[in-house]
């Protein structure tokens, strides 16, 4: 089975711009979760999508949004970028059953200048 | 609110020594606890979860609800165990959400 893939792997943006990150889950997985990883805050949950619906959401501002397509691929969007949005963004896929194992992608490294 | 605390940022041991990585949690319901590991230049992966009650790569972890702990143990550390270890909690029907501790970097010296 191919693992979770994320594109792009690296991004450099400037303040005020917007960015879209993509995640392709393991075949057959219908749930995709997104996390932000920073040295100061560690790994923080952004949101989770299942069957094209957001089922769960973390404590992030509305500038962070996401969506999921019918093939379970997911995108997350960050608008009006701030310096503090610089982070590694990880996605993880799972079957969608409660508390099931999550399989993580390699991450997208976003740098905001 | 749910919270996971890993009190040690860094832990160093010598090969063959026992190792214990500490994890304490705060959660009002019945939690699911996990240990994830990230080896150098690899992605985050599940090491073990408490409901499976199995030993993976010689590691075990017991959920102690009285002390709200889920410490990870291995009796004889190996150099290949050097990695970043994260304790994580999933609660109730909190779909897709893992609450992670800050992580512990384990270094096993030869």
Coordinates of C-alpha atoms in Angstrom, one line a residue:
Chain A
X1 CA 0.0 0.0 0.0
X2 CA 1.3 3.4 -0.9
X3 CA 1.6 5.7 2.1
X4 CA 0.1 9.1 2.7
X5 CA 1.5 11.7 0.3
X6 CA 1.6 15.5 0.7
X7 CA 2.4 18.1 -1.8
X8 CA 4.3 20.3 -2.0
X9 CA 7.0 19.3 0.4
X10 CA 8.3 22.9 0.8
X11 CA 6.7 26.3 0.3
X12 CA 7.9 29.8 0.8
X13 CA 5.3 32.6 0.9
X14 CA 5.1 36.2 2.1
X15 CA 2.8 37.7 4.7
X16 CA -0.7 38.3 3.4
X17 CA -0.6 35.7 0.7
X18 CA -2.6 32.5 0.8
X19 CA -1.5 28.9 0.4
X20 CA -3.1 25.6 -0.4
X21 CA -1.6 22.3 0.8
X22 CA -2.7 18.9 -0.5
X23 CA -2.9 15.4 1.1
X24 CA -3.6 12.1 -0.5
X25 CA -4.6 9.4 2.0
X26 CA -3.9 5.7 1.9
X27 CA -6.2 3.9 -0.5
X28 CA -9.4 3.0 1.3
X29 CA -9.0 5.5 4.1
X30 CA -11.9 8.0 4.3
X31 CA -10.6 10.2 7.1
X32 CA -8.0 12.9 6.8
X33 CA -6.7 14.9 9.8
X34 CA -4.5 17.9 9.7
X35 CA -1.9 19.0 12.2
X36 CA 0.4 22.0 12.6
X37 CA 3.8 21.3 14.1
X38 CA 6.0 24.1 15.5
X39 CA 8.9 24.1 17.9
X40 CA 7.0 26.1 20.5
X41 CA 3.5 24.6 20.4
X42 CA 4.4 21.1 19.2
X43 CA 1.8 19.1 17.3
X44 CA -1.7 20.7 17.3
X45 CA -4.8 19.4 15.7
X46 CA -6.4 21.6 13.0
X47 CA -9.4 19.6 11.7
X48 CA -10.6 16.3 10.4
X49 CA -12.6 15.4 7.3
X50 CA -14.6 12.3 6.6
X51 CA -16.6 11.6 3.5
X52 CA -16.2 15.2 2.4
X53 CA -17.5 16.6 5.8
X54 CA -15.6 18.3 8.5
X55 CA -16.3 16.2 11.6
X56 CA -13.9 17.8 14.1
X57 CA -12.1 21.1 14.4
X58 CA -9.3 22.4 16.6
X59 CA -8.7 25.9 18.0
X60 CA -7.4 27.7 15.0
X61 CA -8.7 31.0 13.5
X62 CA -11.0 30.9 10.5
X63 CA -8.0 31.7 8.2
X64 CA -7.4 28.0 8.3
X65 CA -9.8 26.0 6.3
X66 CA -10.0 22.7 4.5
X67 CA -12.0 20.5 2.3
X68 CA -12.2 16.9 1.2
X69 CA -13.0 15.5 -2.2
X70 CA -15.0 12.5 -3.2
X71 CA -11.8 10.5 -3.7
X72 CA -10.8 11.3 0.0
X73 CA -8.0 13.6 -1.1
X74 CA -7.9 16.7 1.1
X75 CA -6.7 20.2 0.9
X76 CA -6.1 22.8 3.5
X77 CA -6.0 26.5 2.9
X78 CA -4.5 29.3 4.9
X79 CA -5.4 32.8 3.9
X80 CA -3.7 36.1 4.9
X81 CA -0.6 34.4 6.0
X82 CA 1.2 35.6 9.1
X83 CA 4.8 35.0 10.2
X84 CA 3.5 32.7 12.9
X85 CA 2.0 30.3 10.4
X86 CA 5.5 29.1 9.5
X87 CA 5.4 25.4 10.5
X88 CA 5.4 21.8 9.3
X89 CA 1.9 20.8 8.3
X90 CA 1.2 17.1 8.7
X91 CA -1.8 15.2 7.4
X92 CA -2.8 11.8 8.6
X93 CA -5.3 9.3 7.2
X94 CA -7.3 6.6 8.9
X95 CA -10.4 4.4 8.4
X96 CA -12.5 7.0 10.2
X97 CA -13.5 4.7 13.0
X98 CA -13.2 6.4 16.4
X99 CA -9.7 6.4 17.8
X100 CA -8.3 4.3 14.9
X101 CA -4.6 4.4 14.1
X102 CA -3.5 7.4 12.1
X103 CA -1.0 7.1 9.3
X104 CA 1.1 10.3 8.8
X105 CA 2.4 11.9 5.7
X106 CA 5.9 13.4 5.4
X107 CA 4.6 16.9 5.9
X108 CA 4.7 20.3 4.1
X109 CA 7.2 22.8 5.4
X110 CA 5.7 26.3 5.1
X111 CA 7.9 29.3 5.6
X112 CA 6.3 32.7 5.7
X113 CA 8.6 35.7 5.1
Chain B
X1 CA -10.1 19.7 28.1
X2 CA -7.6 17.0 27.3
X3 CA -3.9 17.4 27.9
X4 CA -0.8 15.2 27.6
X5 CA 2.4 16.0 29.5
X6 CA 5.8 14.5 28.7
X7 CA 8.0 15.9 31.4
X8 CA 11.4 15.1 29.8
X9 CA 12.4 16.8 26.6
X10 CA 15.7 14.8 26.4
X11 CA 16.6 11.4 27.8
X12 CA 20.0 9.8 27.4
X13 CA 20.8 6.2 28.3
X14 CA 23.5 3.7 27.4
X15 CA 22.9 0.6 25.3
X16 CA 21.5 -2.3 27.4
X17 CA 20.2 0.0 30.1
X18 CA 16.5 0.2 30.9
X19 CA 14.6 3.1 29.6
X20 CA 11.3 4.7 30.7
X21 CA 9.7 7.6 28.9
X22 CA 7.0 9.3 31.0
X23 CA 3.6 10.4 29.9
X24 CA 0.8 11.8 32.0
X25 CA -2.6 12.8 30.8
X26 CA -5.6 14.8 31.8
X27 CA -9.0 13.7 30.4
X28 CA -12.4 13.4 32.1
X29 CA -13.6 10.4 30.1
X30 CA -12.1 7.0 29.1
X31 CA -9.1 7.8 27.0
X32 CA -7.3 5.9 24.2
X33 CA -3.6 6.3 24.6
X34 CA -0.9 5.9 22.0
X35 CA 2.8 6.2 21.6
X36 CA 4.1 7.5 18.2
X37 CA 7.7 7.5 17.2
X38 CA 9.7 9.5 14.7
X39 CA 13.1 8.1 13.6
X40 CA 15.6 10.4 11.9
X41 CA 14.4 11.4 8.5
X42 CA 11.3 9.2 8.7
X43 CA 7.7 10.1 9.2
X44 CA 5.7 9.9 12.4
X45 CA 4.5 6.3 13.0
X46 CA 2.5 4.4 15.6
X47 CA 4.6 2.4 18.0
X48 CA 1.9 1.0 20.2
X49 CA -1.6 1.7 21.7
X50 CA -2.8 0.7 25.1
X51 CA -5.9 -1.3 23.9
X52 CA -3.7 -3.7 21.9
X53 CA -1.6 -4.6 25.0
X54 CA 1.2 -5.9 22.9
X55 CA 4.9 -5.4 23.0
X56 CA 6.4 -3.7 19.9
X57 CA 10.2 -3.7 19.4
X58 CA 10.5 -4.6 23.1
X59 CA 8.6 -1.6 24.3
X60 CA 5.5 -1.9 26.5
X61 CA 3.2 0.7 28.1
X62 CA 0.6 0.2 30.8
X63 CA -2.3 2.6 31.2
X64 CA -2.6 3.5 34.9
X65 CA -5.9 5.3 35.3
X66 CA -5.3 6.0 39.0
X67 CA -2.1 7.9 38.2
X68 CA -3.3 9.0 34.8
X69 CA -0.1 7.8 33.3
X70 CA 1.0 5.8 30.2
X71 CA 4.7 5.4 30.6
X72 CA 6.7 3.7 27.9
X73 CA 9.3 1.1 29.0
X74 CA 12.0 -1.1 27.5
X75 CA 14.2 -3.2 29.7
X76 CA 17.3 -3.1 27.4
X77 CA 17.7 -0.1 25.2
X78 CA 19.3 -0.4 21.7
X79 CA 21.0 2.3 19.7
X80 CA 18.3 2.0 17.0
X81 CA 15.8 3.1 19.6
X82 CA 17.2 6.6 19.4
X83 CA 14.3 8.8 18.1
X84 CA 11.6 11.3 19.1
X85 CA 8.7 9.8 21.0
X86 CA 5.3 11.3 21.3
X87 CA 2.6 10.3 23.7
X88 CA -0.9 11.0 22.3
X89 CA -4.5 10.8 23.5
X90 CA -7.8 10.3 21.7
X91 CA -10.9 10.8 23.7
X92 CA -14.5 9.6 23.3
X93 CA -15.9 10.3 19.9
X94 CA -13.4 12.9 19.1
X95 CA -13.0 11.8 15.5
X96 CA -9.6 12.2 14.0
X97 CA -8.2 14.3 16.8
X98 CA -5.0 13.3 18.7
X99 CA -3.7 15.4 21.5
X100 CA 0.0 15.1 21.6
X101 CA 2.6 15.7 24.3
X102 CA 5.6 17.8 23.5
X103 CA 7.7 14.8 22.8
X104 CA 10.9 13.2 24.3
X105 CA 14.1 12.8 22.3
X106 CA 15.7 9.5 23.3
X107 CA 19.4 9.0 22.7
X108 CA 20.9 5.6 23.3
X109 CA 24.7 5.8 23.5
X110 CA 26.9 2.8 22.5

